[in-house]
XYZ file of C-alpha atoms in Angstrom:
346
model
C -0.347 -0.024 0.123
C 1.734 3.460 -0.893
C 0.811 5.736 2.439
C 0.520 8.594 -0.270
C -2.190 7.618 -2.396
C -4.787 9.557 -1.157
C -7.918 7.271 -2.265
C -5.493 4.371 0.495
C -5.830 6.863 3.709
C -10.287 7.829 3.275
C -9.781 3.494 3.086
C -8.459 3.343 6.653
C -11.396 5.779 8.284
C -14.217 3.947 10.014
C -17.221 4.558 7.034
C -14.944 2.553 4.290
C -14.679 -0.838 6.998
C -15.973 -3.965 5.990
C -16.442 -2.262 2.617
C -15.757 -3.775 -0.232
C -13.282 -1.572 -3.141
C -15.780 -0.883 -5.301
C -18.221 0.660 -2.859
C -14.952 2.458 -1.082
C -14.130 3.518 -4.829
C -17.438 4.953 -5.540
C -17.456 6.378 -1.820
C -14.220 8.724 -2.096
C -15.259 10.055 -5.791
C -17.899 11.565 -3.292
C -15.524 13.480 -1.010
C -14.448 16.540 -1.288
C -10.748 16.786 0.279
C -11.873 19.675 3.555
C -8.880 21.260 6.210
C -9.375 22.922 9.254
C -7.282 24.876 11.470
C -6.637 24.685 14.958
C -9.809 26.233 17.429
C -11.929 26.134 14.046
C -16.053 25.634 14.642
C -16.847 23.053 11.849
C -20.122 21.706 12.832
C -22.256 24.141 15.140
C -25.825 22.517 17.128
C -28.832 22.961 15.779
C -27.719 24.252 11.964
C -29.053 21.570 9.187
C -27.139 19.362 8.655
C -25.336 19.140 5.239
C -23.033 16.248 5.132
C -20.515 13.528 7.042
C -16.672 14.444 7.410
C -14.547 11.803 7.416
C -10.592 12.324 9.421
C -7.463 11.745 7.903
C -5.699 13.508 10.676
C -6.285 15.616 13.470
C -8.734 16.073 16.945
C -11.848 16.814 17.060
C -14.462 17.589 19.979
C -17.692 17.057 19.996
C -19.721 19.738 22.142
C -23.749 19.139 22.595
C -25.488 22.284 24.379
C -27.035 21.914 28.016
C -30.329 24.092 28.485
C -28.763 26.053 31.610
C -25.978 26.975 29.612
C -22.865 26.157 28.643
C -21.445 23.045 27.136
C -20.714 19.476 27.649
C -17.989 17.388 25.554
C -18.983 14.056 24.451
C -17.199 12.584 22.630
C -13.173 12.433 20.525
C -12.857 12.148 17.837
C -9.249 11.723 15.409
C -7.474 10.561 13.009
C -9.573 7.776 10.893
C -12.922 8.685 12.499
C -16.443 10.016 11.105
C -18.953 12.445 12.011
C -21.909 13.753 10.501
C -22.386 10.698 8.823
C -26.092 10.735 10.223
C -27.019 13.863 7.280
C -26.080 10.438 4.794
C -29.289 9.378 5.576
C -32.114 11.891 6.305
C -32.055 15.592 6.407
C -31.829 17.328 9.668
C -30.627 19.737 12.252
C -27.255 18.828 13.809
C -27.941 17.818 17.354
C -24.325 18.581 18.758
C -21.148 21.149 17.805
C -17.717 19.745 16.613
C -14.829 21.743 17.066
C -11.036 21.516 16.161
C -8.980 20.240 18.972
C -5.069 20.708 16.236
C -5.053 21.010 12.871
C -7.722 19.065 11.020
C -7.539 17.629 7.545
C -10.129 14.868 5.677
C -12.826 14.813 3.541
C -16.287 16.476 2.734
C -19.353 14.080 1.627
C -22.513 16.258 0.793
C -25.629 14.197 1.441
C -27.825 14.947 -1.968
C -25.350 13.027 -3.981
C -25.516 10.070 -2.334
C -29.330 9.677 -1.260
C -29.449 10.526 -5.101
C -27.049 6.561 -5.200
C -29.300 4.900 -2.543
C -32.454 6.070 -4.401
C -31.188 4.331 -7.013
C -30.561 1.224 -5.313
C -26.930 1.559 -5.976
C -25.424 -1.808 -4.475
C -22.430 0.262 -2.817
C -23.970 3.267 -1.269
C -26.857 0.893 0.724
C -23.668 -1.589 1.717
C -22.197 2.567 3.570
C -26.193 3.278 4.567
C -26.071 0.005 6.785
C -22.468 0.700 7.523
C -23.125 3.784 9.160
C -26.195 2.562 11.082
C -24.273 -0.108 12.336
C -22.518 2.771 13.736
C -25.290 5.199 15.154
C -26.819 1.990 17.461
C -23.437 1.555 18.902
C -24.069 5.481 19.422
C -27.052 5.164 20.601
C -26.297 2.712 23.345
C -22.727 4.183 24.686
C -25.504 6.976 24.810
C -28.128 4.900 26.858
C -25.587 3.442 28.941
C -24.215 6.921 29.778
C -28.153 8.099 30.322
C -28.153 5.112 32.905
C -25.161 6.761 35.132
C -27.280 9.366 35.666
C -30.212 9.425 38.071
C -33.506 10.875 37.303
C -36.499 11.939 39.248
C -38.972 9.945 37.654
C -37.235 6.909 37.840
C -39.503 4.204 40.390
C -38.273 1.790 42.568
C -38.941 -2.511 41.763
C -40.250 -4.212 44.178
C -37.395 -6.364 46.441
C -37.668 -9.883 44.898
C -34.795 -13.201 45.422
C -32.879 -13.802 41.883
C -33.983 -12.594 38.968
C -36.110 -14.711 37.263
C -35.403 -16.185 33.852
C -36.923 -14.000 30.645
C -40.192 -15.769 29.585
C -40.885 -14.129 25.724
C -44.593 -12.150 27.209
C -46.271 -13.516 23.766
C -45.833 -17.250 23.791
C -49.366 -17.577 23.005
C -50.395 -14.707 22.182
C -52.134 -15.581 18.350
C -50.944 -14.358 15.585
C -52.806 -13.793 12.775
C -53.068 -11.022 8.923
C -55.664 -8.747 9.864
C -57.190 -7.324 13.168
C -61.077 -5.507 13.882
C -60.511 -2.818 11.646
C -59.011 -2.334 8.422
C -55.215 -1.416 10.002
C -54.195 -1.494 6.325
C -55.805 1.929 4.751
C -54.803 3.957 7.939
C -51.204 2.626 7.370
C -50.446 5.788 4.183
C -51.478 7.910 6.813
C -47.774 7.326 9.037
C -44.716 8.915 9.121
C -43.669 5.281 8.982
C -44.631 4.915 5.357
C -43.751 8.562 3.907
C -43.255 7.858 0.719
C -44.337 3.989 0.199
C -46.606 3.609 -2.500
C -49.727 1.200 -2.033
C -47.811 -1.301 -3.434
C -44.702 -1.237 -1.344
C -46.681 -1.354 1.391
C -48.466 -4.202 0.978
C -45.459 -6.070 0.004
C -44.148 -4.772 4.030
C -47.361 -5.826 5.405
C -46.777 -9.223 3.611
C -43.669 -9.899 5.482
C -45.236 -9.486 8.942
C -48.326 -10.646 11.624
C -50.965 -8.696 13.090
C -50.750 -8.804 17.601
C -53.227 -7.498 19.037
C -52.487 -6.566 22.835
C -54.139 -5.354 25.786
C -52.666 -2.511 27.430
C -50.383 -3.903 30.451
C -49.070 -6.541 28.264
C -45.644 -7.608 27.492
C -44.079 -7.061 24.223
C -40.751 -8.929 25.459
C -38.440 -8.949 28.434
C -35.677 -8.024 29.070
C -33.068 -10.152 28.488
C -35.048 -12.381 25.816
C -33.879 -13.293 22.307
C -34.446 -10.920 20.651
C -36.426 -13.500 17.477
C -38.278 -10.393 16.614
C -39.440 -6.685 16.207
C -42.572 -4.304 16.226
C -44.239 -1.539 14.444
C -47.126 0.429 16.298
C -49.696 0.673 14.321
C -52.038 1.829 16.870
C -52.455 2.215 20.999
C -48.659 2.884 22.595
C -45.565 1.064 23.789
C -43.447 1.698 26.718
C -39.698 0.259 26.743
C -38.584 0.796 30.374
C -34.552 -0.090 31.354
C -33.896 -1.377 35.384
C -31.566 0.939 36.761
C -29.860 -0.629 39.919
C -33.065 -1.271 42.154
C -35.070 0.801 39.776
C -37.409 1.213 36.818
C -37.127 4.110 34.345
C -38.418 4.145 31.151
C -37.120 5.021 28.597
C -39.392 5.269 25.588
C -42.893 6.522 24.751
C -43.376 4.968 21.361
C -46.411 5.810 19.537
C -48.131 5.055 16.191
C -45.348 4.067 13.064
C -42.442 3.596 15.871
C -40.222 0.692 15.575
C -39.886 -1.007 18.543
C -36.798 -3.926 19.729
C -35.556 -3.342 16.893
C -32.083 -2.326 17.889
C -31.217 -6.107 19.604
C -32.449 -7.499 16.077
C -29.582 -4.808 13.904
C -27.627 -5.995 16.691
C -28.498 -9.543 16.889
C -28.357 -9.761 21.233
C -30.855 -10.367 23.613
C -33.524 -7.262 24.338
C -32.131 -5.056 27.476
C -34.740 -3.643 28.302
C -38.652 -4.773 28.811
C -41.129 -3.173 26.831
C -44.718 -3.549 27.536
C -48.630 -1.974 25.837
C -49.055 1.503 27.569
C -52.942 1.249 26.252
C -54.173 -1.110 23.755
C -51.912 -1.775 20.936
C -52.069 -2.983 17.405
C -48.118 -4.298 16.411
C -46.643 -5.650 12.846
C -44.112 -8.165 14.291
C -41.605 -8.811 11.537
C -39.658 -12.129 12.443
C -35.782 -10.986 13.175
C -34.525 -13.258 9.315
C -37.589 -11.427 7.406
C -36.932 -8.007 9.320
C -32.472 -8.254 8.303
C -34.092 -9.324 4.607
C -35.806 -6.107 4.253
C -33.012 -4.445 6.084
C -29.954 -6.670 3.641
C -32.565 -5.757 0.427
C -32.642 -3.636 -2.877
C -35.754 -4.042 -3.263
C -37.576 -0.411 -3.801
C -39.836 -1.147 -0.411
C -36.637 -3.359 0.646
C -34.936 0.366 0.845
C -38.197 2.615 1.537
C -38.299 0.487 4.595
C -34.126 1.212 5.126
C -35.554 4.931 4.592
C -37.805 4.794 8.169
C -35.688 2.744 9.686
C -32.676 5.447 10.011
C -35.619 7.847 10.564
C -36.476 5.853 13.660
C -32.388 5.990 14.734
C -32.352 9.216 14.655
C -35.409 10.259 16.062
C -34.052 7.869 19.590
C -30.665 8.997 19.375
C -32.446 12.831 19.585
C -34.170 11.983 22.693
C -31.646 9.986 24.327
C -29.653 12.586 23.725
C -32.042 15.754 25.010
C -32.769 13.287 28.418
C -28.621 12.753 28.963
C -28.207 17.230 28.512
C -31.892 17.298 30.495
C -30.025 15.272 33.285
C -26.688 16.151 33.131
C -28.216 20.103 33.751
C -30.456 18.805 36.894
C -26.928 17.489 37.731
C -25.449 20.808 38.022
C -27.809 22.668 39.161
C -28.408 19.850 42.034
C -24.603 20.720 42.743
C -24.918 24.379 42.905
C -28.359 24.515 45.227
C -26.769 22.039 47.494
C -23.012 24.234 47.324
C -24.792 27.551 48.205
C -26.507 26.018 51.131
C -23.422 24.849 52.258
C -21.493 27.996 52.069
C -24.725 30.116 53.842
C -24.772 27.268 57.073
C -20.809 28.259 56.890
């Protein structure tokens, strides 16, 4: 390998991991060289996202603005890292700011040319999108782990119990069908999840799913249970809760048009949280094998489904980022108040 060859340096970036030569070459053709001096603010939180930055040399800090003022550094990235890759999947706003700690050289990939490739079902572009998705999934898992380190006022005390019971599938024995009490298929085009889907593409997705109708309070899956399926909420709501120490915290309340349990299916791991119906819920159940077949597929319906998965993932990241900012701010305010009270008592 010639270290002076730009494409060889490009190939060492994280986004190129697991990509074949054809995919790397196509991605490199979209990349524009960029440089930033020390102290440059490369990305501003809240501005419209335009594309992804790949670091060749240099170090940057990723910072989020806290509701109470100030910033918190949430990551430090160096050679071979990337940021802003979410913009290649969907339009949106930058969820964090990025500042150059040293002089930075790298590449910028604009969203629109990349999206044109995915819209055309280019195999290399779809493989790159899956690589980005895998990285964002791991980022969300790490973010949720960081969330668990911060106590929240809404945490509920779990009842005392002995040894943890084995995870049992709460949907075991619940009937599945292709029909429901109402004609839910006429309702699907209204859901944001199915935006841009044609009627035939919606039918193709539904053909891979089964209908599950459960009452309020019924479990969808248990923590520690193998992820053999994931679910799309059609009607009602599902809450996802995680056990943190001796407490339980609601991580998300998921309404119509939201995927539930898909992260564990994508990672091939057991569910890390419990999910239950907050109110009577109608769900579309995708067996893990069918879901992954769609995720890796190249048909028009498959690609539309992949875009919908990306939107769900980005919404989850935004929600967790917001929760973390809130908890960090609350902790700082509490520490400041305690220090003030201590000073007043001296």
